[in-house]
Amino acid sequence: MKSVQDAAARPAHDAAITQAFTAARDIDHPVEQVWHQLTDWDRAAGWLGVDSIRADGGTRVGTTLRFDTRGRERSSEIAALDPGRSVTLRSRQGGVTADYRYTVEPAGSGSRVTLTADVGTRGAWALVAPLIRAAIRRTDSGQLDALARELTAR
């Protein structure tokens, strides 16, 4: 089962943080196997939709992940971690901060993976926040399907 939901913006007093989308995917593999694939940064480029990825350390808070995509380098930091259950990657570009929270939990004989993308904007970027959320939703909402394909191909 798969679901993707557009989320309504949070109230304005919530520091311009809004949710771009939430996606959930049931995967017919145990939580431990899904978690391993999710946090195996050497093999994550395919399901993340980037050309390459390098981690400057292990899966722990503060580790920087560097992505190459379409000839440009971007970076994210592991901002939060509940080992075996959830990891949050935070990207900052100019006045835009995006948090991607991946959660894995048991679901029947397999797992359910949920991705929630939250976006914060500052300054003039707030004027185009709806376009940024739409672009993130369009480019990243398929990550969990790609993750499931990677697991099946193993």
XYZ file of N, CA, C and O in Angstrom:
616
model
N 0.833 -1.171 0.000
C 0.000 0.000 0.000
C 0.882 1.240 0.000
O 1.898 1.279 0.659
N 0.474 2.247 -0.733
C 1.233 3.490 -0.834
C 0.262 4.650 -0.688
O -0.865 4.592 -1.146
N 0.730 5.702 -0.037
C -0.081 6.913 0.022
C 0.825 8.127 0.014
O 1.915 8.091 0.554
N 0.381 9.174 -0.654
C 1.074 10.461 -0.650
C 0.007 11.497 -0.388
O -1.029 11.507 -1.042
N 0.257 12.362 0.569
C -0.712 13.384 0.914
C -0.069 14.750 0.879
O 1.031 14.931 1.372
N -0.758 15.701 0.263
C -0.361 17.094 0.391
C -0.819 17.509 1.773
O -1.902 17.154 2.203
N 0.003 18.240 2.449
C -0.360 18.679 3.789
C -0.660 20.170 3.762
O -0.011 20.936 3.067
N -1.657 20.538 4.512
C -1.991 21.953 4.619
C -0.888 22.685 5.363
O -0.217 22.125 6.223
N -0.693 23.924 5.014
C 0.313 24.735 5.696
C -0.067 24.892 7.156
O -1.235 24.977 7.501
N 0.934 24.919 8.012
C 0.690 25.195 9.421
C 0.385 26.675 9.583
O 0.712 27.477 8.716
N -0.186 27.057 10.686
C -0.493 28.465 10.900
C 0.749 29.345 10.769
O 1.858 28.917 11.063
N 0.540 30.590 10.349
C 1.639 31.524 10.093
C 2.510 31.763 11.319
O 3.692 32.004 11.192
N 1.949 31.665 12.519
C 2.744 31.911 13.717
C 3.752 30.795 13.974
O 4.572 30.898 14.867
N 3.745 29.742 13.166
C 4.637 28.603 13.356
C 5.928 28.772 12.564
O 6.449 27.836 11.977
N 6.481 29.989 12.504
C 7.794 30.298 11.931
C 7.941 29.876 10.480
O 9.002 29.461 10.065
N 6.896 29.971 9.684
C 6.923 29.691 8.256
C 7.350 28.262 7.931
O 7.812 27.993 6.848
N 7.199 27.340 8.875
C 7.483 25.931 8.612
C 6.187 25.309 8.108
O 5.143 25.431 8.731
N 6.278 24.637 6.975
C 5.110 23.961 6.424
C 5.516 22.573 5.966
O 6.684 22.283 5.747
N 4.540 21.734 5.809
C 4.797 20.382 5.362
C 4.572 20.322 3.862
O 3.500 20.666 3.377
N 5.585 19.889 3.117
C 5.460 19.755 1.667
C 4.620 18.530 1.325
O 3.745 18.588 0.466
N 4.891 17.401 1.991
C 4.115 16.189 1.764
C 4.478 15.135 2.806
O 5.498 15.231 3.482
N 3.621 14.145 2.895
C 3.882 12.920 3.633
C 3.576 11.774 2.690
O 2.540 11.774 2.030
N 4.482 10.811 2.610
C 4.281 9.614 1.794
C 4.515 8.401 2.680
O 5.384 8.423 3.552
N 3.730 7.360 2.478
C 3.902 6.120 3.230
C 3.874 4.955 2.248
O 3.163 4.992 1.243
N 4.659 3.940 2.560
C 4.760 2.776 1.673
C 4.950 1.534 2.515
O 5.822 1.500 3.382
N 4.103 0.522 2.300
C 4.305 -0.769 2.931
C 5.298 -1.548 2.073
O 5.175 -1.572 0.836
N 6.270 -2.155 2.732
C 7.320 -2.897 2.038
C 7.389 -4.297 2.642
O 7.421 -4.443 3.870
N 7.428 -5.298 1.795
C 7.399 -6.688 2.236
C 8.793 -7.180 2.640
O 9.296 -8.173 2.117
N 9.406 -6.449 3.558
C 10.708 -6.813 4.125
C 10.690 -6.418 5.597
O 10.031 -5.442 5.973
N 11.437 -7.127 6.437
C 11.450 -6.794 7.868
C 12.075 -5.420 8.136
O 12.892 -4.929 7.352
N 11.698 -4.828 9.252
C 12.167 -3.495 9.637
C 13.689 -3.398 9.577
O 14.233 -2.418 9.055
N 14.387 -4.396 10.094
C 15.848 -4.339 10.144
C 16.451 -4.223 8.742
O 17.411 -3.488 8.527
N 15.899 -4.966 7.798
C 16.412 -4.935 6.426
C 16.106 -3.588 5.763
O 16.958 -3.027 5.073
N 14.913 -3.067 5.996
C 14.546 -1.765 5.435
C 15.433 -0.677 6.029
O 15.954 0.187 5.314
N 15.631 -0.712 7.340
C 16.478 0.287 8.008
C 17.899 0.254 7.446
O 18.492 1.289 7.175
N 18.431 -0.951 7.250
C 19.783 -1.083 6.711
C 19.879 -0.453 5.322
O 20.812 0.302 5.038
N 18.910 -0.740 4.465
C 18.923 -0.161 3.114
C 18.747 1.360 3.176
O 19.415 2.093 2.465
N 17.877 1.821 4.048
C 17.595 3.251 4.188
C 18.835 4.026 4.605
O 19.064 5.146 4.139
N 19.665 3.445 5.464
C 20.812 4.166 6.019
C 22.157 3.692 5.466
O 23.202 4.067 5.997
N 22.136 2.898 4.413
C 23.366 2.486 3.731
C 23.692 3.578 2.712
O 23.325 3.503 1.547
N 24.383 4.616 3.173
C 24.591 5.814 2.350
C 25.381 5.518 1.078
O 25.180 6.181 0.067
N 26.241 4.512 1.098
C 27.003 4.157 -0.105
C 26.092 3.661 -1.227
O 26.460 3.697 -2.392
N 24.896 3.177 -0.871
C 23.967 2.637 -1.864
C 22.683 3.452 -1.978
O 21.733 3.016 -2.622
N 22.632 4.620 -1.373
C 21.384 5.390 -1.303
C 21.104 6.267 -2.522
O 19.980 6.731 -2.695
N 22.083 6.501 -3.367
C 21.887 7.426 -4.493
C 20.703 7.023 -5.361
O 19.913 7.876 -5.783
N 20.554 5.726 -5.636
C 19.476 5.270 -6.512
C 18.090 5.613 -6.008
O 17.273 6.156 -6.744
N 17.812 5.328 -4.740
C 16.456 5.593 -4.251
C 16.257 7.061 -3.876
O 15.132 7.541 -3.882
N 17.345 7.792 -3.592
C 17.212 9.220 -3.299
C 17.054 10.057 -4.574
O 16.688 11.219 -4.504
N 17.370 9.459 -5.724
C 17.224 10.185 -6.980
C 18.342 11.178 -7.246
O 18.120 12.221 -7.853
N 19.562 10.854 -6.771
C 20.717 11.715 -7.004
C 21.771 10.910 -7.756
O 21.705 9.681 -7.838
N 22.758 11.608 -8.328
C 23.802 10.925 -9.092
C 24.777 10.178 -8.193
O 25.210 9.081 -8.511
N 25.144 10.785 -7.064
C 26.048 10.137 -6.112
C 25.853 10.764 -4.740
O 25.295 11.851 -4.613
N 26.339 10.041 -3.728
C 26.240 10.526 -2.349
C 27.473 10.044 -1.585
O 27.948 8.938 -1.801
N 27.976 10.915 -0.715
C 29.110 10.584 0.156
C 28.778 11.037 1.570
O 28.291 12.149 1.760
N 29.065 10.188 2.531
C 28.846 10.530 3.941
C 30.195 10.789 4.583
O 31.160 10.081 4.320
N 30.267 11.813 5.434
C 31.540 12.101 6.110
C 31.675 11.341 7.427
O 32.557 11.635 8.226
N 30.817 10.370 7.643
C 30.879 9.556 8.853
C 29.756 8.548 8.847
O 29.072 8.358 7.838
N 29.559 7.916 9.991
C 28.504 6.921 10.135
C 27.141 7.573 10.308
O 27.003 8.797 10.289
N 26.151 6.735 10.502
C 24.786 7.222 10.685
C 24.628 7.695 12.124
O 24.333 6.917 13.028
N 24.894 8.983 12.322
C 24.755 9.603 13.645
C 24.442 11.093 13.446
O 24.745 11.670 12.399
N 23.870 11.700 14.449
C 23.537 13.122 14.379
C 24.809 13.920 14.110
O 25.848 13.683 14.733
N 24.723 14.828 13.148
C 25.848 15.672 12.790
C 26.594 15.224 11.551
O 27.348 16.006 10.965
N 26.405 13.984 11.120
C 27.068 13.508 9.903
C 26.543 14.282 8.701
O 25.342 14.495 8.567
N 27.458 14.721 7.837
C 27.081 15.431 6.615
C 27.068 14.460 5.449
O 27.979 13.652 5.287
N 26.002 14.538 4.644
C 25.868 13.764 3.420
C 25.989 14.743 2.263
O 25.291 15.758 2.234
N 26.874 14.454 1.322
C 27.062 15.313 0.147
C 26.505 14.606 -1.076
O 26.884 13.474 -1.362
N 25.596 15.304 -1.774
C 24.917 14.746 -2.939
C 25.399 15.460 -4.195
O 25.551 16.680 -4.186
N 25.614 14.714 -5.247
C 25.825 15.308 -6.568
C 24.588 14.993 -7.383
O 24.173 13.830 -7.484
N 23.995 16.037 -7.937
C 22.808 15.851 -8.762
C 22.767 16.928 -9.831
O 22.963 18.106 -9.535
N 22.584 16.498 -11.033
C 22.528 17.410 -12.192
C 23.709 18.383 -12.204
O 23.554 19.568 -12.458
N 24.905 17.870 -11.882
C 26.114 18.678 -11.938
C 26.326 19.634 -10.786
O 27.256 20.434 -10.798
N 25.489 19.562 -9.758
C 25.625 20.455 -8.604
C 25.757 19.647 -7.327
O 25.157 18.586 -7.187
N 26.560 20.174 -6.413
C 26.688 19.518 -5.122
C 25.740 20.159 -4.116
O 25.625 21.387 -4.052
N 25.070 19.334 -3.369
C 24.196 19.753 -2.277
C 24.627 18.969 -1.043
O 25.292 17.942 -1.144
N 24.197 19.423 0.114
C 24.518 18.659 1.325
C 23.323 18.634 2.262
O 22.460 19.516 2.233
N 23.284 17.602 3.065
C 22.311 17.439 4.135
C 23.073 16.990 5.365
O 24.168 16.436 5.256
N 22.467 17.203 6.485
C 23.046 16.780 7.758
C 22.038 15.882 8.447
O 20.827 16.122 8.362
N 22.516 14.852 9.116
C 21.622 14.048 9.940
C 21.300 14.892 11.166
O 22.163 15.162 12.001
N 20.052 15.359 11.232
C 19.634 16.288 12.278
C 19.020 15.581 13.480
O 19.049 16.112 14.592
N 18.445 14.393 13.251
C 17.840 13.627 14.343
C 17.929 12.154 13.977
O 17.896 11.791 12.800
N 18.048 11.309 15.014
C 18.202 9.882 14.782
C 17.624 9.104 15.949
O 17.922 9.394 17.112
N 16.773 8.141 15.622
C 16.300 7.135 16.565
C 16.680 5.812 15.900
O 15.937 5.317 15.040
N 17.877 5.271 16.213
C 18.413 4.126 15.473
C 17.404 2.984 15.311
O 16.735 2.594 16.268
N 17.304 2.506 14.078
C 16.388 1.425 13.756
C 14.960 1.869 13.545
O 14.107 1.078 13.154
N 14.686 3.166 13.780
C 13.304 3.651 13.679
C 13.154 4.889 12.812
O 12.306 4.926 11.943
N 13.967 5.938 13.035
C 13.782 7.159 12.238
C 15.091 7.924 12.089
O 15.957 7.873 12.968
N 15.181 8.624 10.965
C 16.322 9.497 10.695
C 15.771 10.731 9.987
O 14.880 10.631 9.142
N 16.291 11.900 10.370
C 15.899 13.160 9.736
C 17.114 13.771 9.072
O 18.146 13.976 9.719
N 16.980 14.041 7.770
C 18.028 14.718 7.006
C 17.607 16.167 6.817
O 16.479 16.444 6.397
N 18.506 17.102 7.126
C 18.212 18.541 7.006
C 19.114 19.148 5.943
O 20.327 19.032 5.997
N 18.478 19.815 4.975
C 19.197 20.525 3.913
C 18.917 22.008 4.048
O 17.776 22.410 4.301
N 19.956 22.806 3.854
C 19.797 24.265 3.871
C 20.389 24.818 2.589
O 21.544 24.541 2.265
N 19.601 25.590 1.878
C 20.046 26.270 0.655
C 19.498 27.691 0.730
O 18.282 27.874 0.646
N 20.362 28.660 0.898
C 19.892 30.041 1.002
C 18.920 30.184 2.154
O 19.196 29.786 3.280
N 17.760 30.727 1.880
C 16.741 30.937 2.904
C 15.762 29.795 3.036
O 14.670 29.972 3.577
N 16.121 28.610 2.548
C 15.213 27.460 2.588
C 15.864 26.340 3.400
O 17.012 25.974 3.172
N 15.107 25.810 4.349
C 15.529 24.640 5.120
C 14.489 23.555 4.899
O 13.286 23.799 5.045
N 14.958 22.361 4.517
C 14.051 21.231 4.310
C 14.477 20.081 5.203
O 15.648 19.708 5.226
N 13.530 19.557 5.966
C 13.754 18.381 6.800
C 13.009 17.203 6.183
O 11.795 17.297 5.930
N 13.723 16.117 5.939
C 13.137 14.881 5.425
C 13.225 13.848 6.539
O 14.311 13.401 6.880
N 12.069 13.485 7.098
C 12.026 12.526 8.206
C 11.531 11.182 7.669
O 10.414 11.073 7.158
N 12.398 10.168 7.782
C 12.075 8.812 7.356
C 11.833 7.976 8.600
O 12.684 7.934 9.491
N 10.693 7.301 8.656
C 10.342 6.472 9.799
C 10.035 5.061 9.303
O 9.335 4.901 8.304
N 10.554 4.065 10.004
C 10.305 2.662 9.669
C 9.641 2.010 10.876
O 10.111 2.169 12.009
N 8.545 1.273 10.623
C 7.855 0.581 11.704
C 7.287 -0.735 11.186
O 7.066 -0.883 9.984
N 7.072 -1.694 12.086
C 6.492 -2.966 11.660
C 5.093 -2.763 11.096
O 4.327 -1.917 11.573
N 4.766 -3.544 10.065
C 3.425 -3.530 9.467
C 3.151 -4.939 8.961
O 3.695 -5.343 7.929
N 2.351 -5.683 9.702
C 2.090 -7.069 9.334
C 3.387 -7.850 9.341
O 4.172 -7.781 10.281
N 3.661 -8.579 8.248
C 4.906 -9.353 8.166
C 6.047 -8.542 7.574
O 7.156 -9.029 7.424
N 5.780 -7.270 7.246
C 6.799 -6.412 6.655
C 6.979 -5.125 7.435
O 6.968 -5.117 8.666
N 7.113 -4.041 6.695
C 7.388 -2.734 7.293
C 6.562 -1.653 6.605
O 6.191 -1.787 5.444
N 6.356 -0.583 7.316
C 5.804 0.633 6.728
C 6.860 1.708 6.880
O 7.382 1.955 7.959
N 7.168 2.359 5.758
C 8.122 3.464 5.752
C 7.319 4.729 5.467
O 6.499 4.766 4.549
N 7.575 5.758 6.251
C 6.905 7.044 6.065
C 7.959 8.117 5.866
O 8.961 8.145 6.581
N 7.734 8.960 4.883
C 8.595 10.117 4.621
C 7.749 11.361 4.791
O 6.706 11.505 4.150
N 8.201 12.253 5.666
C 7.557 13.544 5.846
C 8.584 14.618 5.523
O 9.673 14.623 6.091
N 8.236 15.487 4.584
C 9.121 16.590 4.192
C 8.537 17.889 4.720
O 7.426 18.266 4.354
N 9.279 18.540 5.608
C 8.898 19.843 6.163
C 9.820 20.897 5.574
O 11.019 20.652 5.423
N 9.271 22.060 5.256
C 10.048 23.121 4.610
C 9.858 24.421 5.381
O 8.737 24.801 5.694
N 10.976 25.088 5.662
C 10.940 26.395 6.289
C 11.582 27.410 5.357
O 12.549 27.090 4.657
N 11.024 28.596 5.311
C 11.579 29.654 4.461
C 11.781 30.907 5.286
O 11.074 31.153 6.260
N 12.784 31.704 4.866
C 13.082 32.975 5.522
C 13.174 34.059 4.459
O 13.545 33.803 3.307
N 12.905 35.263 4.886
C 13.075 36.422 4.013
C 12.244 36.316 2.754
O 11.106 35.846 2.771
N 12.830 36.739 1.650
C 12.117 36.770 0.367
C 11.701 35.368 -0.088
O 10.757 35.219 -0.869
N 12.382 34.325 0.398
C 12.030 32.966 0.023
C 10.607 32.609 0.450
O 9.976 31.740 -0.157
N 10.105 33.271 1.480
C 8.741 32.987 1.940
C 7.714 33.282 0.848
O 6.652 32.654 0.806
N 8.030 34.205 -0.048
C 7.101 34.546 -1.125
C 6.899 33.400 -2.108
O 5.844 33.291 -2.729
N 7.914 32.552 -2.253
C 7.811 31.438 -3.200
C 7.703 30.089 -2.491
O 7.855 29.034 -3.131
N 7.409 30.107 -1.205
C 7.317 28.864 -0.433
C 6.340 27.859 -1.048
O 6.669 26.668 -1.119
N 5.159 28.260 -1.533
C 4.263 27.265 -2.145
C 4.891 26.588 -3.371
O 4.699 25.394 -3.584
N 5.652 27.327 -4.148
C 6.318 26.737 -5.314
C 7.425 25.777 -4.883
O 7.620 24.724 -5.509
N 8.142 26.129 -3.832
C 9.202 25.258 -3.319
C 8.604 23.953 -2.808
O 9.103 22.861 -3.116
N 7.513 24.053 -2.036
C 6.857 22.838 -1.535
C 6.382 21.961 -2.688
O 6.558 20.735 -2.668
N 5.801 22.567 -3.708
C 5.321 21.800 -4.868
C 6.477 21.121 -5.595
O 6.369 19.961 -6.012
N 7.596 21.813 -5.740
C 8.759 21.230 -6.413
C 9.315 20.061 -5.606
O 9.667 19.009 -6.168
N 9.389 20.201 -4.297
C 9.872 19.120 -3.436
C 8.931 17.923 -3.530
O 9.372 16.777 -3.662
N 7.642 18.180 -3.479
C 6.655 17.101 -3.585
C 6.806 16.372 -4.922
O 6.812 15.146 -4.986
N 6.972 17.127 -5.993
C 7.080 16.547 -7.339
C 8.361 15.717 -7.492
O 8.335 14.630 -8.051
N 9.481 16.217 -6.989
C 10.752 15.524 -7.214
C 11.049 14.429 -6.205
O 11.781 13.495 -6.536
N 10.506 14.502 -4.994
C 10.932 13.577 -3.940
C 9.863 12.608 -3.444
O 10.187 11.690 -2.693
N 8.621 12.759 -3.848
C 7.569 11.888 -3.309
C 7.690 10.448 -3.790
O 7.070 9.556 -3.216
N 8.499 10.170 -4.790
C 8.696 8.808 -5.274
C 9.837 8.063 -4.607
O 10.128 6.913 -4.963
N 10.489 8.669 -3.632
C 11.644 8.027 -2.992
C 11.317 6.677 -2.369
O 12.115 5.738 -2.462
N 10.160 6.549 -1.748
C 9.842 5.295 -1.069
C 9.577 4.172 -2.062
O 9.919 3.010 -1.801
N 8.984 4.488 -3.211
C 8.815 3.477 -4.259
C 10.182 3.009 -4.742
O 10.408 1.814 -4.957
N 11.107 3.943 -4.924
C 12.455 3.599 -5.370
C 13.176 2.767 -4.308
O 13.895 1.811 -4.635
N 12.982 3.097 -3.022
C 13.572 2.318 -1.940
C 13.045 0.880 -1.984
O 13.823 -0.083 -1.863
N 11.749 0.709 -2.186
C 11.155 -0.633 -2.265
C 11.737 -1.414 -3.447
O 12.037 -2.607 -3.321
N 11.924 -0.745 -4.585
C 12.533 -1.415 -5.751
C 13.960 -1.859 -5.448
O 14.365 -2.950 -5.830
N 14.726 -1.014 -4.755
C 16.106 -1.374 -4.398
C 16.125 -2.602 -3.492
O 16.963 -3.480 -3.657
N 15.207 -2.661 -2.545
C 15.150 -3.816 -1.646
C 14.781 -5.089 -2.399
O 15.346 -6.152 -2.135
N 13.866 -4.975 -3.322
C 13.432 -6.145 -4.097
C 14.552 -6.642 -5.013
O 14.707 -7.837 -5.232
N 15.381 -5.721 -5.511
C 16.460 -6.075 -6.421
C 17.637 -6.750 -5.716
O 18.467 -7.370 -6.361
N 17.706 -6.618 -4.411
C 18.844 -7.194 -3.651
C 18.833 -8.684 -3.678
O 17.949 -9.399 -3.645
